[in-house]
Coordinates of N, CA and C in Angstrom, one line a residue:
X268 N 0.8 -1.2 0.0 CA 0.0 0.0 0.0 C 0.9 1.3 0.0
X269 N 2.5 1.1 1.0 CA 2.9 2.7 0.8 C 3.6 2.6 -1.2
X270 N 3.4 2.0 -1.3 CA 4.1 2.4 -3.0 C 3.1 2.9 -4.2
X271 N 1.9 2.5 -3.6 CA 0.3 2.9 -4.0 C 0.6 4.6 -3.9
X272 N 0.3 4.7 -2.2 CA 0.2 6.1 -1.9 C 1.4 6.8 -2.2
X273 N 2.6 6.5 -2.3 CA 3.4 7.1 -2.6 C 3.5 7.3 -4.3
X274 N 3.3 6.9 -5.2 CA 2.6 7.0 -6.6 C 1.2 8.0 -7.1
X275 N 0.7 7.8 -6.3 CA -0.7 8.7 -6.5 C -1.0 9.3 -5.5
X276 N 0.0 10.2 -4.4 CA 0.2 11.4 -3.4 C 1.0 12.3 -3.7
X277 N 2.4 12.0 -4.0 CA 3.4 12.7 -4.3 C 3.9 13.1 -5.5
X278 N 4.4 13.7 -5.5 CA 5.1 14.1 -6.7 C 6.4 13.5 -7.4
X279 N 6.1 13.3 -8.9 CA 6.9 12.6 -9.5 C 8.2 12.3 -8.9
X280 N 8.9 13.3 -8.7 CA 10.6 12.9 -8.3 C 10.8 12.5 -7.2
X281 N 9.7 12.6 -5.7 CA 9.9 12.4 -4.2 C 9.3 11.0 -4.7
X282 N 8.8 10.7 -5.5 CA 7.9 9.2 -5.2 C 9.0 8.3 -6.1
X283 N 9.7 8.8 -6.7 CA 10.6 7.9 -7.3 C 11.9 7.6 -6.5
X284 N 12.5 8.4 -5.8 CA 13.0 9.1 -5.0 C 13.0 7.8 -4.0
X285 N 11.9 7.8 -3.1 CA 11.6 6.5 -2.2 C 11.4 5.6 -2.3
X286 N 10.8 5.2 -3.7 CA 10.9 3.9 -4.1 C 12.1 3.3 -4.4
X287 N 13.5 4.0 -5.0 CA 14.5 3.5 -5.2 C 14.8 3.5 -4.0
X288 N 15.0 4.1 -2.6 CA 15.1 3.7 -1.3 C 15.0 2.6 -1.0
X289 N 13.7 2.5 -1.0 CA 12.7 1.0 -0.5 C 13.7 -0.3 -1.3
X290 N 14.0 -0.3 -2.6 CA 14.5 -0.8 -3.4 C 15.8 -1.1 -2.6
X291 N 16.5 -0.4 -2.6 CA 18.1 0.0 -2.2 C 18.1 -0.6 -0.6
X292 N 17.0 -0.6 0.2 CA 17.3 -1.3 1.1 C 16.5 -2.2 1.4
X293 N 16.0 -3.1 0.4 CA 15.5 -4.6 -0.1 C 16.9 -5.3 -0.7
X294 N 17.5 -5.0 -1.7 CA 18.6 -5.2 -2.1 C 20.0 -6.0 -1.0
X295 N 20.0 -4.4 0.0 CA 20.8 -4.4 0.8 C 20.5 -5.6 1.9
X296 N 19.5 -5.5 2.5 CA 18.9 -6.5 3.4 C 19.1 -8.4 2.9
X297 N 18.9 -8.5 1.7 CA 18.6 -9.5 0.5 C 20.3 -10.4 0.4
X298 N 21.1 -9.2 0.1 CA 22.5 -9.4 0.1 C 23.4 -9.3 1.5
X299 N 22.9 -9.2 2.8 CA 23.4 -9.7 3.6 C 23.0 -11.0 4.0
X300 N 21.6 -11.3 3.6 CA 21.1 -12.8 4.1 C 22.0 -13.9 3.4
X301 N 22.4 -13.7 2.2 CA 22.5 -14.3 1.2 C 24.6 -14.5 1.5
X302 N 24.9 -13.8 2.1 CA 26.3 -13.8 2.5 C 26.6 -14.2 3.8
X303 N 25.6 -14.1 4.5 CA 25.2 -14.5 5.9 C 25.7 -16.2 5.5
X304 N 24.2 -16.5 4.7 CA 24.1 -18.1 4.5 C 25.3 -18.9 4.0
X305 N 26.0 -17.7 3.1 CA 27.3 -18.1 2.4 C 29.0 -18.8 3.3
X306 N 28.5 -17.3 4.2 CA 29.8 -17.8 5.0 C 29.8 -18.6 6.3
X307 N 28.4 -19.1 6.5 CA 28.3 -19.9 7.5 C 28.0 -21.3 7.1
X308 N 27.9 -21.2 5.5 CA 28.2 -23.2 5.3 C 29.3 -23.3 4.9
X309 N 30.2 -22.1 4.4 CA 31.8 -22.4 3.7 C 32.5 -22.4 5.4
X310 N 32.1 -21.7 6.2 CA 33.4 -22.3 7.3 C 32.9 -22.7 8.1
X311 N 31.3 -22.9 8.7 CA 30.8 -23.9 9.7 C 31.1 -25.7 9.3
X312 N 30.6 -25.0 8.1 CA 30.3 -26.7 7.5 C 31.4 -27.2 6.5
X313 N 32.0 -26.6 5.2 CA 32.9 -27.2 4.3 C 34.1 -27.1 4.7
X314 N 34.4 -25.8 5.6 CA 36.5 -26.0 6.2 C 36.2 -26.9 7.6
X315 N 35.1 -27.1 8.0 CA 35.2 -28.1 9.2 C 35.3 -29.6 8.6
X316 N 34.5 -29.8 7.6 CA 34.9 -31.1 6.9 C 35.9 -31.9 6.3
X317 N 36.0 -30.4 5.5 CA 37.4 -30.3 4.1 C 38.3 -29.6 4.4
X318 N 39.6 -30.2 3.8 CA 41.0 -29.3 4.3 C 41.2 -28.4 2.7
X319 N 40.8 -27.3 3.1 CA 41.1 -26.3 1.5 C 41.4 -24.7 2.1
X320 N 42.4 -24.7 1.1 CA 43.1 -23.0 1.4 C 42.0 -22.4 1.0
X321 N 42.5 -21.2 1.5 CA 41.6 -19.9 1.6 C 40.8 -19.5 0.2
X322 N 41.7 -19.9 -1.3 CA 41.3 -19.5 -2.4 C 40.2 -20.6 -2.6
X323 N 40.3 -21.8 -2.3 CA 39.3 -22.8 -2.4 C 37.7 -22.2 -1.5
X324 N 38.0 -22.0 -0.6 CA 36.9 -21.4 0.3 C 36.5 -20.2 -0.4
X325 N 36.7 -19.7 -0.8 CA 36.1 -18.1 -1.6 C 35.5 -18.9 -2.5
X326 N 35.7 -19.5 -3.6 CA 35.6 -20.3 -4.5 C 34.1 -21.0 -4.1
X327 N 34.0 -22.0 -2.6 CA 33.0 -23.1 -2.5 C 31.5 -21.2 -1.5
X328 N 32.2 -20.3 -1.4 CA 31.7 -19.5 -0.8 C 31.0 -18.6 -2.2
X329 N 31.5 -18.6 -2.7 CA 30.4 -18.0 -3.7 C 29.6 -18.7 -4.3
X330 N 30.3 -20.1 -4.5 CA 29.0 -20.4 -5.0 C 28.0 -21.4 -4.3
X331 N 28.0 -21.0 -3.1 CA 27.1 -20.8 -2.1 C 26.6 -20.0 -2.0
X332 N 26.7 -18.5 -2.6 CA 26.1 -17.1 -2.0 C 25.1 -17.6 -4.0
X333 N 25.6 -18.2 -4.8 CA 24.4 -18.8 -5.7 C 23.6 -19.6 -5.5
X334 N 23.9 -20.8 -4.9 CA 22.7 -21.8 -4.7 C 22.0 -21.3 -3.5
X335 N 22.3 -20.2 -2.5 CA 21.1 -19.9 -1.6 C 20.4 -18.5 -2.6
X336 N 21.4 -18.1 -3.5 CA 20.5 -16.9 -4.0 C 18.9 -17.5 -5.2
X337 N 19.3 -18.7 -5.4 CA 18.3 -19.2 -6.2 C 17.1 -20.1 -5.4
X338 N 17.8 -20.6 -4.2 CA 17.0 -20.8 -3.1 C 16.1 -20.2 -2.6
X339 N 16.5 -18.5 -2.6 CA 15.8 -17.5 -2.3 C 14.8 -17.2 -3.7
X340 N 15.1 -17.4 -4.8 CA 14.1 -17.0 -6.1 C 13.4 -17.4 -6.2
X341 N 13.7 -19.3 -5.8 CA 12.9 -20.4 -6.1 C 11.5 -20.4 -4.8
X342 N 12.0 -20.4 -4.2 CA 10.9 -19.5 -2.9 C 9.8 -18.4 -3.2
X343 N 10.5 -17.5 -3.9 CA 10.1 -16.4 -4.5 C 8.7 -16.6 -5.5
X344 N 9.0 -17.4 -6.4 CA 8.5 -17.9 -7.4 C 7.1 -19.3 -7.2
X345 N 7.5 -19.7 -5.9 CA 6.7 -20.8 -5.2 C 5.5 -19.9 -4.4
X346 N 5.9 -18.9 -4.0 CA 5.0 -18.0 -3.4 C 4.0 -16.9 -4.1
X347 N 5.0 -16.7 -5.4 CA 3.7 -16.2 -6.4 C 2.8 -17.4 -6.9
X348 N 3.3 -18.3 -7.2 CA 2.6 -19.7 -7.7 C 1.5 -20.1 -7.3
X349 N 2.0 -20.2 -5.9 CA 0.5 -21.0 -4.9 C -0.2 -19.9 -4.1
X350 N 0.0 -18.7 -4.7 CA -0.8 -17.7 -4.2 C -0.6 -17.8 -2.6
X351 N 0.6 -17.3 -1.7 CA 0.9 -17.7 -0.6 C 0.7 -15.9 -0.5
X352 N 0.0 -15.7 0.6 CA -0.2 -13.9 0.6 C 0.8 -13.8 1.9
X353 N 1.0 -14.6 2.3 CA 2.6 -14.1 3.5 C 3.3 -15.3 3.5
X354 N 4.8 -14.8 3.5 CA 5.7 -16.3 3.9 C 5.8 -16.1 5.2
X355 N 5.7 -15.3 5.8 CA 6.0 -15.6 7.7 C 4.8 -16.3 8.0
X356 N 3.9 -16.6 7.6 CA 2.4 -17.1 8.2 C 3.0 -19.1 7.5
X357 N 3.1 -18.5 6.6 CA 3.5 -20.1 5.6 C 4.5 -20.4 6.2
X358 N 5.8 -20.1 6.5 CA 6.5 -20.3 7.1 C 6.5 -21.1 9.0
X359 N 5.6 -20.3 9.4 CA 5.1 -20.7 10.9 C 4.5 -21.7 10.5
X360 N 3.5 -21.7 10.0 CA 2.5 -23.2 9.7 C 3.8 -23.9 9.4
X361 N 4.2 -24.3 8.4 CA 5.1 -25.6 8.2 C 5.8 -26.1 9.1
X362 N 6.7 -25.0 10.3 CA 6.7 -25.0 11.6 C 6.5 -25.5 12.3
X363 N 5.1 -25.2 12.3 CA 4.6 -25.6 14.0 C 4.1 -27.1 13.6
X364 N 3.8 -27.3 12.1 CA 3.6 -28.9 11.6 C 4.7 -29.6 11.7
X365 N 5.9 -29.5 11.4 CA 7.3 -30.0 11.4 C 8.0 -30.0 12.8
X366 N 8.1 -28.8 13.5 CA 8.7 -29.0 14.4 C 7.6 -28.9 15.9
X367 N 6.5 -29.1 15.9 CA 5.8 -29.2 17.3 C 6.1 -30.6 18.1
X368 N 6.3 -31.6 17.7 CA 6.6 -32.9 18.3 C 8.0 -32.7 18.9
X369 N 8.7 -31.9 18.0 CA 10.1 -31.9 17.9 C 10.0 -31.0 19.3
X370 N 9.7 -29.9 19.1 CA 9.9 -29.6 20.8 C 9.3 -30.1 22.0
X371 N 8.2 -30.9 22.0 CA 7.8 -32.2 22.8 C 8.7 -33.0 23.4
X372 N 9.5 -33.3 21.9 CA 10.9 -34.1 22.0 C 12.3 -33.7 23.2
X373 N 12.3 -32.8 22.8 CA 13.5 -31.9 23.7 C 13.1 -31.6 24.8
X374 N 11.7 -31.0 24.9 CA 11.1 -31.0 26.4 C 11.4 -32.5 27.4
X375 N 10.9 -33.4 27.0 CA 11.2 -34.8 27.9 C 12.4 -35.1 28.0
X376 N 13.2 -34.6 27.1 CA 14.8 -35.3 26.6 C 15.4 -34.2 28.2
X377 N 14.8 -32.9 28.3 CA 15.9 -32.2 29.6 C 14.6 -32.7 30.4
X378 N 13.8 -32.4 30.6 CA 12.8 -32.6 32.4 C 12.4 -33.5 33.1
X379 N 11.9 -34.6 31.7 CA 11.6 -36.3 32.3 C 12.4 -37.1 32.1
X380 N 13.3 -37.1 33.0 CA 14.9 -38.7 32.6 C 14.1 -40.2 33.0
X381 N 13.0 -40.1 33.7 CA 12.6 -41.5 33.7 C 11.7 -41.6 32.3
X382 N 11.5 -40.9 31.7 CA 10.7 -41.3 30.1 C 11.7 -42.0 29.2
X383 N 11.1 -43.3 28.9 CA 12.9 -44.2 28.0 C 12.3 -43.9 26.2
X384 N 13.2 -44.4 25.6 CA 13.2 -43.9 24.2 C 11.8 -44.0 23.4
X385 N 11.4 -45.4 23.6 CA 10.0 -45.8 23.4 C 8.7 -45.0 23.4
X386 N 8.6 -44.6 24.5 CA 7.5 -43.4 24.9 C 7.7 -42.4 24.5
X387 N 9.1 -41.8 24.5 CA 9.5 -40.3 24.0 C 9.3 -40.6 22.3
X388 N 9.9 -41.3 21.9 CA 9.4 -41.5 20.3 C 8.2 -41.5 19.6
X389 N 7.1 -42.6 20.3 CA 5.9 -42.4 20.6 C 5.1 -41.4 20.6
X390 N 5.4 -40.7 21.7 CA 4.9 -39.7 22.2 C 5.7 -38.7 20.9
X391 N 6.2 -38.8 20.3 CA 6.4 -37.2 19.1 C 6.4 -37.9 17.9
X392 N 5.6 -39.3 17.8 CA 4.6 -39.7 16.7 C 3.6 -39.2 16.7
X393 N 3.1 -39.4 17.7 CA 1.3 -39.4 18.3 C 1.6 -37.4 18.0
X394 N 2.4 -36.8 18.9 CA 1.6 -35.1 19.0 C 2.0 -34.9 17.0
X395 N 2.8 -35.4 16.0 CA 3.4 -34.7 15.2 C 1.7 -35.1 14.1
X396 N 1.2 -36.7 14.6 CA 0.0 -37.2 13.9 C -1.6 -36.5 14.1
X397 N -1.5 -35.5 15.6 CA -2.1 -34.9 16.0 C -2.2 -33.9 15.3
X398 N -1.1 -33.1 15.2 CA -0.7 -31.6 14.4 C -1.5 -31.9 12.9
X399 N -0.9 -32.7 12.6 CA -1.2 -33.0 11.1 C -2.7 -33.2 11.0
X400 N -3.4 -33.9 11.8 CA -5.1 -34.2 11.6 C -6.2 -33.0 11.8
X401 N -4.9 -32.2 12.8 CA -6.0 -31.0 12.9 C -5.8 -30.1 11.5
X402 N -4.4 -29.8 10.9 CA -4.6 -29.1 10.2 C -5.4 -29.2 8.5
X403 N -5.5 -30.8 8.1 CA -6.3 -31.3 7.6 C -7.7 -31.2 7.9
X404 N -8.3 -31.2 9.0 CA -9.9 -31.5 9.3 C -10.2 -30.3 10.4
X405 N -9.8 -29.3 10.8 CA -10.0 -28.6 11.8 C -9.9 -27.4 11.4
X406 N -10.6 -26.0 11.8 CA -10.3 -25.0 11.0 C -9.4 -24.1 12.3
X407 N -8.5 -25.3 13.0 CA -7.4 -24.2 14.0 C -6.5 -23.5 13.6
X408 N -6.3 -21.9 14.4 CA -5.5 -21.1 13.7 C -3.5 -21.9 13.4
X409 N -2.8 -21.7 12.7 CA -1.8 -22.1 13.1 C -0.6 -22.3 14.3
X410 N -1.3 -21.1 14.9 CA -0.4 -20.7 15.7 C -0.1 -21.9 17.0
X411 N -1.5 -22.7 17.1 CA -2.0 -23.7 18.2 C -0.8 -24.6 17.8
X412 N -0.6 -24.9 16.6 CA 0.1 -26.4 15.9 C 1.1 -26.8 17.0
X413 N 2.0 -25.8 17.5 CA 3.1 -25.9 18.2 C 2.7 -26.5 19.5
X414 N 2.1 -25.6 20.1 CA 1.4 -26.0 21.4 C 0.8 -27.0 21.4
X415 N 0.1 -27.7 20.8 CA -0.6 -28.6 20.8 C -0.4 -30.0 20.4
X416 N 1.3 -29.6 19.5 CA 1.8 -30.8 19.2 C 3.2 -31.4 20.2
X417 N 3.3 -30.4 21.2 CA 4.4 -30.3 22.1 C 3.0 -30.9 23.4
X418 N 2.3 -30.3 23.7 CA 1.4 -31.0 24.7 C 1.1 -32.4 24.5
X419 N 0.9 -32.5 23.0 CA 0.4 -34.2 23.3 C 2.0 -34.8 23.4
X420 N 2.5 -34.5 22.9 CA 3.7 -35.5 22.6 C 4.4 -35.5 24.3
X421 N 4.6 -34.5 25.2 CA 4.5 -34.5 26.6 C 3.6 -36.1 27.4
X422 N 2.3 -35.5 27.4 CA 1.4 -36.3 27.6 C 1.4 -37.8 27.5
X423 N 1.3 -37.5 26.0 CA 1.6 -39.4 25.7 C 3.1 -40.4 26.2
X424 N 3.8 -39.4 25.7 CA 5.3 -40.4 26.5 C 5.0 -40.1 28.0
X425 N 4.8 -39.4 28.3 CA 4.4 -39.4 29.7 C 3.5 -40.6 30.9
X426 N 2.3 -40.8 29.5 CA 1.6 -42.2 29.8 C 2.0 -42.9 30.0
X427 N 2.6 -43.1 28.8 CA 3.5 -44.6 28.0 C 4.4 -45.4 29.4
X428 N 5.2 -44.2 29.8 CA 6.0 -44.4 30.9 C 6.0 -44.0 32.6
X429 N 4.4 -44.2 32.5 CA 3.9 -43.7 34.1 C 4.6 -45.3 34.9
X430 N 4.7 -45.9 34.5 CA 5.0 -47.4 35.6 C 6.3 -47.3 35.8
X431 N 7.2 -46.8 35.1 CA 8.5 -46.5 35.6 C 8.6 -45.0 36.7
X432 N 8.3 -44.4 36.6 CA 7.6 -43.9 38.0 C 7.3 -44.0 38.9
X433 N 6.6 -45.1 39.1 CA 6.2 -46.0 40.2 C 7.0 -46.7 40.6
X434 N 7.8 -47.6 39.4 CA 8.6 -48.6 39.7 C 9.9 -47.9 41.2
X435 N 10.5 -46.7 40.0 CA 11.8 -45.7 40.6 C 11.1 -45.7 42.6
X436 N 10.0 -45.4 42.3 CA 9.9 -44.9 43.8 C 9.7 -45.4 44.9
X437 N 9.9 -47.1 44.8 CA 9.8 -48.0 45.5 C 11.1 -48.4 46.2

């Protein structure tokens, strides 16, 4: 909307003016993420693996600042496609689908040490199979996914393994 109002309010040269702004610091923003990504898989991940001089690393680093920059288009292009009106909303959903069990998972893994592998596995089948049925047949906002897939997955390993509980306290 401000590129609207700034087109049909102002005056030709201040509206062009800001838009190259807007532009200029889309660009800028775009090209740090993109060098961000670059230099944290060339020396987190390829000089921790691989033994290569510095000219090799600039080398596996650029063209990493390409395969995330098309990463980033192909995204781009997936969101004009499927008519996605926000990726932070699309983004959260896949989220809270993908990773709600997962933090279920981690939750028991630090708080409940009597929960053994079985139940904890279980338990972030059952909350991730939960997540997923609601967002198929339920008209819940996304934002629940997380919550709700971390609760069950608590819950159910929690069941699973109430007799060792008992057992310990004897």
């Amino acid at each position: 909307i401000f590129p609207f109002f700034m087109m049909s309010q102002m005056p030709a040269g201040i509206a062009g003016a800001l838009i190259a702004a807007i532009f200029a610091a889309t660009m800028s923003t775009i090209s740090s993420n993109i060098n961000s990504v670059a230099t944290a898989f060339s020396i987190d991940f390829w000089k921790r693996f691989r033994r290569t001089t510095d000219s090799q690393l600039v080398v596996v680093a650029r063209w990493a600042s390409v395969v995330s920059g098309m990463i980033g288009l192909a995204l781009a292009l997936l969101m004009a496609t499927w008519d996605i009106q926000s990726f932070l909303d699309f983004f959260n959903e896949a989220l809270g689908l993908l990773t709600s069990g997962l933090g279920g998972l981690f939750f028991i893994a630090v708080f409940m040490k009597r929960v053994k592998g079985y139940a904890a596995l279980t338990g972030f089948i059952v909350g991730e199979a939960v997540v997923f049925w609601m967002s198929e047949y339920t008209d819940a906002n996304f934002l629940l996914f997380g919550a709700i897939g971390m609760v069950t997955s608590i819950v159910v390993a929690w069941m699973l393994s109430i007799g060792s509980y008992f057992k310990s306290s004897k």
